[in-house]
C-alpha positions as MATLAB code, in Angstrom:
seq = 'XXXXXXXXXXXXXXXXXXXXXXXXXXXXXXXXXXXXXXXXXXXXXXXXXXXXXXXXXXXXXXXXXXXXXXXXXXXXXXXXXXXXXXXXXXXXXXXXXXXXXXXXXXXXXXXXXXXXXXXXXXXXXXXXXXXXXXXXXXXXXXXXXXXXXXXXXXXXXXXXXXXXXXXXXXXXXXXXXXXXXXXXXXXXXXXXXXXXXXXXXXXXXXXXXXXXXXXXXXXXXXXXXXXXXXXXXXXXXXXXXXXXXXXXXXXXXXXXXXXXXXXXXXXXXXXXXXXXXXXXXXXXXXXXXXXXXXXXXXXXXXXXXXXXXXXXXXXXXXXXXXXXXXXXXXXXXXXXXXXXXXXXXXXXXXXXXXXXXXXXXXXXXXXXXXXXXXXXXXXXXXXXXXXXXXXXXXXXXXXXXXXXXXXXXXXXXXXXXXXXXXXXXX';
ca = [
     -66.702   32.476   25.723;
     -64.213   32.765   28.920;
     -64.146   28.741   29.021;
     -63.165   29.227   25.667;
     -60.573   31.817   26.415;
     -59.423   30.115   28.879;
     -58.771   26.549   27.357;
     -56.939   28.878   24.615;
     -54.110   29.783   27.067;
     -53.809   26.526   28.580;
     -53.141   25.073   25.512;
     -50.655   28.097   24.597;
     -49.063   27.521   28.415;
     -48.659   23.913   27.493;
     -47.160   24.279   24.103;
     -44.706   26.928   25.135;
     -44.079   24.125   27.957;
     -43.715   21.684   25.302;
     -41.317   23.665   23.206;
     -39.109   24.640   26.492;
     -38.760   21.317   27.632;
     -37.821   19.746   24.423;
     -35.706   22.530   23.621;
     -34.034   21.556   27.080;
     -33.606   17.569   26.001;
     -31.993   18.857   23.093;
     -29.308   21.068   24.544;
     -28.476   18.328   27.059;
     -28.432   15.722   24.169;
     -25.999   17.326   22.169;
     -24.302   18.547   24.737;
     -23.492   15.501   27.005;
     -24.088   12.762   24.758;
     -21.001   11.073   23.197;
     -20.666   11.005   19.456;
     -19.621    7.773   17.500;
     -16.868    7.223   15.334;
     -16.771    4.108   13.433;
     -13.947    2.812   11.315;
     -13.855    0.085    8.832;
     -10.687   -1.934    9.680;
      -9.074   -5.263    8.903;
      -6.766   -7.006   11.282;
      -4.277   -9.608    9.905;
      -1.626   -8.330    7.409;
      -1.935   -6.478    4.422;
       0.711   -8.322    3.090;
       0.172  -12.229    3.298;
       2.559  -12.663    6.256;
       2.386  -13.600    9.790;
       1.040  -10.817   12.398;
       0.989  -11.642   15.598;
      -0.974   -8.903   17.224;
      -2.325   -7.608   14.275;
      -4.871   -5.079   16.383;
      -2.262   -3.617   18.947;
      -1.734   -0.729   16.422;
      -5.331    0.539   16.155;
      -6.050   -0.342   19.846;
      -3.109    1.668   21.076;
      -4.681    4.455   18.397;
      -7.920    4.270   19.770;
      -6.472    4.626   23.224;
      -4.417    7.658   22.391;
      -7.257    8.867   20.324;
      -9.370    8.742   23.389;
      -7.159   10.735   26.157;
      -7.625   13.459   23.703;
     -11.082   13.206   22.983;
     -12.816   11.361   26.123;
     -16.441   11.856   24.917;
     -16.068   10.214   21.269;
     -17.226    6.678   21.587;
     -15.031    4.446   18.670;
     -16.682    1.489   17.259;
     -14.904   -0.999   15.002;
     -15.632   -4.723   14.429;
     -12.653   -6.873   15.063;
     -12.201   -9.644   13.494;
     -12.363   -8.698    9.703;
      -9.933  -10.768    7.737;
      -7.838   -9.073    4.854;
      -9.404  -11.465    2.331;
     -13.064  -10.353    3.334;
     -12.191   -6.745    4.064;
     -13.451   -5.461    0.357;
     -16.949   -7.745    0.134;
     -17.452   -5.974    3.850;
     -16.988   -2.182    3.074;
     -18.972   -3.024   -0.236;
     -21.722   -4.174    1.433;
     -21.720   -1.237    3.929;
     -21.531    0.920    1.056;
     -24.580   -0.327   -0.406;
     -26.349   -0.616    2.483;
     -25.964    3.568    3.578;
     -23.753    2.387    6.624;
     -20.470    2.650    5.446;
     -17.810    3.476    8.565;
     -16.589    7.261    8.758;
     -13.149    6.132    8.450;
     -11.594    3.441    6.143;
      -8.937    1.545    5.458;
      -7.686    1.613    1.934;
      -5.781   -1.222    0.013;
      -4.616   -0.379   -3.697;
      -6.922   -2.504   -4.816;
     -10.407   -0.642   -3.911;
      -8.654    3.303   -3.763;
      -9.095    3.958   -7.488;
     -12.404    3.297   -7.320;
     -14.228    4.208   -4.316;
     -12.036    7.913   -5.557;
     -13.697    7.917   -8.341;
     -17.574    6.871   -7.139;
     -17.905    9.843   -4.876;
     -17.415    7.390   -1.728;
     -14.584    9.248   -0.274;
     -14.184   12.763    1.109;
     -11.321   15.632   -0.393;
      -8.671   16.012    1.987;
      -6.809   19.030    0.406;
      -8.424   21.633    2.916;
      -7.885   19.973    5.634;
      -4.171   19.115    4.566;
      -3.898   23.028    3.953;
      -4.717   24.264    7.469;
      -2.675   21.693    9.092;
       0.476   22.505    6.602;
       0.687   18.849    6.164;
       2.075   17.851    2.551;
       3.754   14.883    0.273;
       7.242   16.180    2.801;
       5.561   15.209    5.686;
       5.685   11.729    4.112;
       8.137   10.120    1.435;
       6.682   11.622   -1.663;
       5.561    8.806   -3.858;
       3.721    7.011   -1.028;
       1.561   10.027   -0.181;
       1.087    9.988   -3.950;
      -0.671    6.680   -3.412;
      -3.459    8.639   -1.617;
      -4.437   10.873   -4.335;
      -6.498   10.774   -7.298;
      -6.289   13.474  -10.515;
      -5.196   15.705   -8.608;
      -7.242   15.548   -5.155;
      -5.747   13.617   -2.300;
      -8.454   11.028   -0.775;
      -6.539    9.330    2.155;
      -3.252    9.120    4.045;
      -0.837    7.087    3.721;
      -0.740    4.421    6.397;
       1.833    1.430    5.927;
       3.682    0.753    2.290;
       5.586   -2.357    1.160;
       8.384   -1.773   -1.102;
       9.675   -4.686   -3.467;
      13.472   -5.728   -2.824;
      16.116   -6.808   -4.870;
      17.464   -9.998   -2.933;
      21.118  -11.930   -4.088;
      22.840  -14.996   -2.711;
      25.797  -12.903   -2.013;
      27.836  -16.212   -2.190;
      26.756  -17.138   -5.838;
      27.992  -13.403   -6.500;
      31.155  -14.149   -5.150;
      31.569  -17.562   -6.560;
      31.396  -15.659   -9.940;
      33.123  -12.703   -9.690;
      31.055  -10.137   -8.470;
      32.144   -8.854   -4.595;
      31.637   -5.494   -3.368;
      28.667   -4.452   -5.931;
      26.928   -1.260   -5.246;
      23.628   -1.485   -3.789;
      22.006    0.008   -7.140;
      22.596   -1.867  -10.422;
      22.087   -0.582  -13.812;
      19.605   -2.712  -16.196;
      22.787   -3.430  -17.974;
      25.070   -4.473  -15.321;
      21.884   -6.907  -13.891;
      21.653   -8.318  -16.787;
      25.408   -8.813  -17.397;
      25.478  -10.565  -13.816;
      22.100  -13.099  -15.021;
      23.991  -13.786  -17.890;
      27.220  -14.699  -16.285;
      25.361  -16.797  -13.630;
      23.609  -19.033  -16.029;
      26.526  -19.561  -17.420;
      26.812  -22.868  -15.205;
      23.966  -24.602  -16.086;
      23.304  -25.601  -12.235;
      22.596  -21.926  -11.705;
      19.816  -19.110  -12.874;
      19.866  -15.142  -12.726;
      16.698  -14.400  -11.656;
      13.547  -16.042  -10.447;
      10.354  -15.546  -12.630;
       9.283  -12.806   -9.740;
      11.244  -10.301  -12.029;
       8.060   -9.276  -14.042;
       8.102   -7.243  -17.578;
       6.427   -4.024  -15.834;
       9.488   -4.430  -13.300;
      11.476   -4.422  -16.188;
       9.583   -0.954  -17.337;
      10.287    0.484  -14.593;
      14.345    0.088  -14.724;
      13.781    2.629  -17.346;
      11.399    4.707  -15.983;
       8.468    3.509  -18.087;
       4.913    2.846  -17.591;
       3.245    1.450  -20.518;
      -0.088    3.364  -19.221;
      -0.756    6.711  -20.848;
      -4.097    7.694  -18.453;
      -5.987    4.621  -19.885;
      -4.511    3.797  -22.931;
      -1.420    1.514  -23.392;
       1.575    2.518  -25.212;
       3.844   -0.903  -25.743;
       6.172    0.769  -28.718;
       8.239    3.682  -27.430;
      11.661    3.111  -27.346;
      11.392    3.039  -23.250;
       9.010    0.385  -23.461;
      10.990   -1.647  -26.410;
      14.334   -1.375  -23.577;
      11.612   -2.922  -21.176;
      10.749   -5.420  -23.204;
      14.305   -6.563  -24.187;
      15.196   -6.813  -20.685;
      12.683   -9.157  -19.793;
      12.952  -11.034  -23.168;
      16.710  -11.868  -22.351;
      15.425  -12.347  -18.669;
      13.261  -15.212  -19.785;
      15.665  -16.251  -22.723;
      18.010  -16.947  -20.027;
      15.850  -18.762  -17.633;
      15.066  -21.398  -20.696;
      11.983  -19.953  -20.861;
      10.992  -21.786  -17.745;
       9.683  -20.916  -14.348;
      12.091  -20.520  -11.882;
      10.527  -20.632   -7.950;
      12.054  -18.910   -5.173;
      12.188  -22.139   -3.631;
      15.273  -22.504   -6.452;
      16.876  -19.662   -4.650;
      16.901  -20.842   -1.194;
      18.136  -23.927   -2.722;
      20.810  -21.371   -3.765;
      21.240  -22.050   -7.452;
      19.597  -18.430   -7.982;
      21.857  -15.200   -8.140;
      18.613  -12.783   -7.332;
      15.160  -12.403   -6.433;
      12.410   -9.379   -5.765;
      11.072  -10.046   -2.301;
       8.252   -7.625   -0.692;
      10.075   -5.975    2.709;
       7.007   -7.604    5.023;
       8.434  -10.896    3.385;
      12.067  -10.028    3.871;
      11.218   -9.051    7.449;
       9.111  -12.532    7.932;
      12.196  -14.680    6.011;
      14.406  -12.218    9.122;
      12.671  -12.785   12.089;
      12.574  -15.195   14.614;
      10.190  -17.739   14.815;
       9.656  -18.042   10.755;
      13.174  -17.861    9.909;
      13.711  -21.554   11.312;
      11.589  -22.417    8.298;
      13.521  -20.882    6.117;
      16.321  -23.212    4.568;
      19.185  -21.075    2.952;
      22.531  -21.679    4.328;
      24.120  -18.648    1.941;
      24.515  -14.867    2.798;
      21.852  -12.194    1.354;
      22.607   -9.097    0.159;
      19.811   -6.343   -0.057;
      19.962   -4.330   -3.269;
      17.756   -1.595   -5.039;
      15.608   -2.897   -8.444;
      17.815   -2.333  -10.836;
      17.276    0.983  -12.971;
      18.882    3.485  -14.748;
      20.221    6.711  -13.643;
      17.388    8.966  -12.057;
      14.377    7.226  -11.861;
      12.281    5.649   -9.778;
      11.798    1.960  -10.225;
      10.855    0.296   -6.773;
       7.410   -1.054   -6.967;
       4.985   -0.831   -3.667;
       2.221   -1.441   -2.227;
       0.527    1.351    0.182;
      -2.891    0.530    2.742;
      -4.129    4.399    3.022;
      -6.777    5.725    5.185;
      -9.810    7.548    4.064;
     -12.832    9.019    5.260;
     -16.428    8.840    4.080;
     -17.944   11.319    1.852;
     -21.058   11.797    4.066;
     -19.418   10.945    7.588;
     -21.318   13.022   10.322;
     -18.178   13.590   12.052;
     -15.808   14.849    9.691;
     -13.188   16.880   11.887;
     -13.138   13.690   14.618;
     -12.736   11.369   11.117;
      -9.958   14.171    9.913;
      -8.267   13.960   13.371;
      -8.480    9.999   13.958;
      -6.359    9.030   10.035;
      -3.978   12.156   10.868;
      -3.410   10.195   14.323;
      -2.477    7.111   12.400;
      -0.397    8.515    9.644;
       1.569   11.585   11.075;
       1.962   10.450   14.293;
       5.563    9.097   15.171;
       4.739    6.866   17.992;
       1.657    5.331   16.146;
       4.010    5.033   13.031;
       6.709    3.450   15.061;
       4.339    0.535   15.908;
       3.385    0.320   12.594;
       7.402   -0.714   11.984;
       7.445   -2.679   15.003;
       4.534   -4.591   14.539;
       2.932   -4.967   10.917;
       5.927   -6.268    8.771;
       5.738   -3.558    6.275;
       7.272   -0.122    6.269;
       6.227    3.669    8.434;
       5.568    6.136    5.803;
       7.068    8.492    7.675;
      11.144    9.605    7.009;
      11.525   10.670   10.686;
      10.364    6.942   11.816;
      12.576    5.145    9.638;
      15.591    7.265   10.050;
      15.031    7.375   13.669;
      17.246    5.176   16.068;
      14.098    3.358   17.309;
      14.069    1.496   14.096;
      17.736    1.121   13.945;
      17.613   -1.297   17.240;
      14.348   -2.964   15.769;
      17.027   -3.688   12.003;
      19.727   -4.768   14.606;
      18.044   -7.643   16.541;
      16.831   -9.127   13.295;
      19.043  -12.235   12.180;
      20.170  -12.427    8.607;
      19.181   -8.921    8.032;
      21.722   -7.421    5.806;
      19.062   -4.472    5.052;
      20.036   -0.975    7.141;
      17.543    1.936    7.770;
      19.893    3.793    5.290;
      19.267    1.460    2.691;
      15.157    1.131    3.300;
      15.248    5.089    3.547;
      16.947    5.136   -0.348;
      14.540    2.263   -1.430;
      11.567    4.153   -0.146;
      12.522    7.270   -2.006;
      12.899    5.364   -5.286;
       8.925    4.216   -4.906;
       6.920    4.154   -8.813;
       3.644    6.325   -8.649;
       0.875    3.663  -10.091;
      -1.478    4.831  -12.641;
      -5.090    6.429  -11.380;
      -7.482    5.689  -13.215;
     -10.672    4.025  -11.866;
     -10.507    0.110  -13.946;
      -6.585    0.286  -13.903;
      -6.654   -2.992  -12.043;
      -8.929   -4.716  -14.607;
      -6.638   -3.789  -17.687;
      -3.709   -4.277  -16.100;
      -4.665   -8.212  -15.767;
      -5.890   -8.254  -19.314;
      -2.264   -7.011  -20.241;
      -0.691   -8.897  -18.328;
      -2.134  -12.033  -19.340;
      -1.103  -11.145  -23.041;
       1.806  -10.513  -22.331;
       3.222  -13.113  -20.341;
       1.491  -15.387  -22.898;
       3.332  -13.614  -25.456;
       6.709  -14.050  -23.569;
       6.631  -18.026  -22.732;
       5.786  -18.314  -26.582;
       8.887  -16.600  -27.211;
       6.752  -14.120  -29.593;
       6.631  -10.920  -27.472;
       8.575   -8.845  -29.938;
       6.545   -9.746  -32.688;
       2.991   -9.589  -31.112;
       3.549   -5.852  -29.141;
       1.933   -3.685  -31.596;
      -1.159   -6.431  -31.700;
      -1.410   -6.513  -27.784;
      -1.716   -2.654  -27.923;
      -4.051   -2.621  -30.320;
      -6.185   -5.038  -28.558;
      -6.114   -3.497  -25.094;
      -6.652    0.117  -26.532;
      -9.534   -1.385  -28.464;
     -11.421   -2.575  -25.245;
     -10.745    0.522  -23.551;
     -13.545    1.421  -21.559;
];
């Protein structure tokens, strides 16, 4: 009975032992182990152009990241190209080990918003008293979805209105104001095709720019509406666009030939055409002039493109994730490489109206386009629609429709295209 006793409180003496000493590993675990941070990055451009050190942005992130918080390990694979980015975060989200921070083109936001994949960022954007001012206002639109913002913006690309200011000339029209009415564009086209060496526009000019001149977007949530009277001035825009053009293609190889009054160019393309070494590869001898896309008063008709960053809806480190995409976004000198280095625009107003990327618009060669002027254009940005297959219908209407437009039957088939998208709504 007392061995029995006995081997009782041994057994107690080594489970409280036990308990103690794993309690013990514990403590010490959490308390001196590092915790890891992964984010799901890509490192070329998002826009198609040359990068040259496409990671020095998130490396000097990382590194700033770090001198604040010394004991969170971030892990990244390097290497992901643009092109495979989306098949890479897919298959991490299948797979359960999707990063805790991600990077965000337009293409995959809509959806991995809707699908529960990324986290709300409204409370955390309330106790920091960081809002849509912090950033220009349309761009930080980019990050949100009915209502709840998902991500931060990170780097946008606004389209540009580009002219061979010595066509202009050559026909009549010096000293134009950087903003054209629809009107007035379409005056100038007309006069410049006048000489049948010459074009307007080059086929870049799409019918949802056209939309946009008048402060239109065909989508209402995910329905298409093709026959207000807004849409109708769209659509006669582009109509005498294309009549104009012959109803042929017109390349923007035409208009460095410079037999091409205008063409839409993407800033990270205007900045690649700019800067030394591509511009030796680019041919025109003529001047460019940088204007707006042409719109009517009071509206915003400058299409972009924004990369936002996001984090995961069931990251384990959700303040460090919070902290890491506010580092990229809000911070100036993090945004100020992001000018520097990546071709595309800061989405910050204090970065581009700052004098740092006044010298960086000054050494460029060619560059007619002033931090005034990219400040206007990035104020003038079109909100997309949000709505989870907007990319998907989009291409089915735009297929009909430029269809519609080289057949020279766009008026007449409208109504029928509406019908037909609204009919496969799903």
């Amino acid at each position: 009975m007392k061995t029995l006793i006995r081997n009782k409180k041994i057994l107690c003496c080594m489970l409280f032992l036990f308990i103690a000493v794993s309690g013990l590993f514990i403590f010490f675990k959490l308390k001196y182990s590092k915790p890891t941070l992964t984010i799901g990055v890509y490192t070329d451009s998002s826009w198609e152009v040359p990068n040259g050190d496409a990671d020095r942005v998130t490396k000097i992130a990382i590194k700033k990241f770090k001198e604040k918080y010394p004991n969170v390990q971030i892990k990244y694979e390097a290497g992901i190209r643009k092109n495979d980015y989306n098949n890479w975060l897919t298959e991490k989200i299948v797979r359960g080990t999707k990063p805790d921070v991600m990077m965000l083109p337009e293409d995959i936001f809509n959806l991995l918003a809707s699908n529960g994949t990324l986290k709300s960022l409204n409370s955390s954007l309330k106790d920091e008293n960081i809002s849509s001012s912090t950033f220009y206002h349309n761009v930080f639109k980019a990050g949100e979805y009915y209502g709840t913002q998902y991500a931060l913006p990170y780097e946008t690309n606004p389209t540009l209105m580009i002219a061979n200011n010595d066509l202009l000339d050559k026909n009549g029209f010096s000293n134009l104001n950087s903003h054209l009415s629809p009107t007035k564009f379409k005056s100038i086209c007309h006069t410049v095709s006048l000489n049948k060496n010459n074009t307007g526009i080059t086929s870049d000019y799409s019918w949802q720019d056209a939309q946009f001149a008048y402060g239109n977007s065909v989508f209402e949530n995910s329905s298409v509406n093709l026959t207000s009277n807004k849409a109708r001035a769209g659509f006669s825009l582009i109509e005498d666009l294309t009549n104009e053009n012959g109803y042929q293609s017109v390349s923007s190889n035409q208009f460095d030939q410079g037999t091409v009054a205008f063409m839409p160019l993407s800033l990270a393309k205007y900045r690649t055409y700019t800067s030394y070494p591509y511009h030796v590869t680019h041919t025109s001898s003529f001047k460019w002039k940088v204007f707006q896309m042409p719109s009517i008063t009071n509206v915003n008709a400058t299409p972009a493109s924004t990369v936002c960053l996001g984090i995961s809806a069931k990251t384990a480190h959700p303040t460090l994730s919070w902290e890491f995409i506010k580092l990229m976004c809000t911070d100036k000198e993090i945004q100020q490489e992001v000018i520097k280095n990546r071709m595309g625009s800061s989405v910050l107003p204090k970065v581009i109206n700052s004098s740092f990327t006044k010298k960086i618009f000054q050494k460029k060669q060619k560059n007619t386009l002033t931090p005034k002027m990219l400040n206007a254009i990035l104020e003038n940005i079109v909100i997309t629609p949000k709505f989870r297959n907007y990319d998907r219908r989009l291409d089915e209407l735009n297929y009909l429709i430029q269809n519609a437009l080289k057949n020279n039957q766009l008026n007449l088939q409208l109504f029928n295209i509406q019908h037909q998208i609204n009919k496969n709504e799903y």
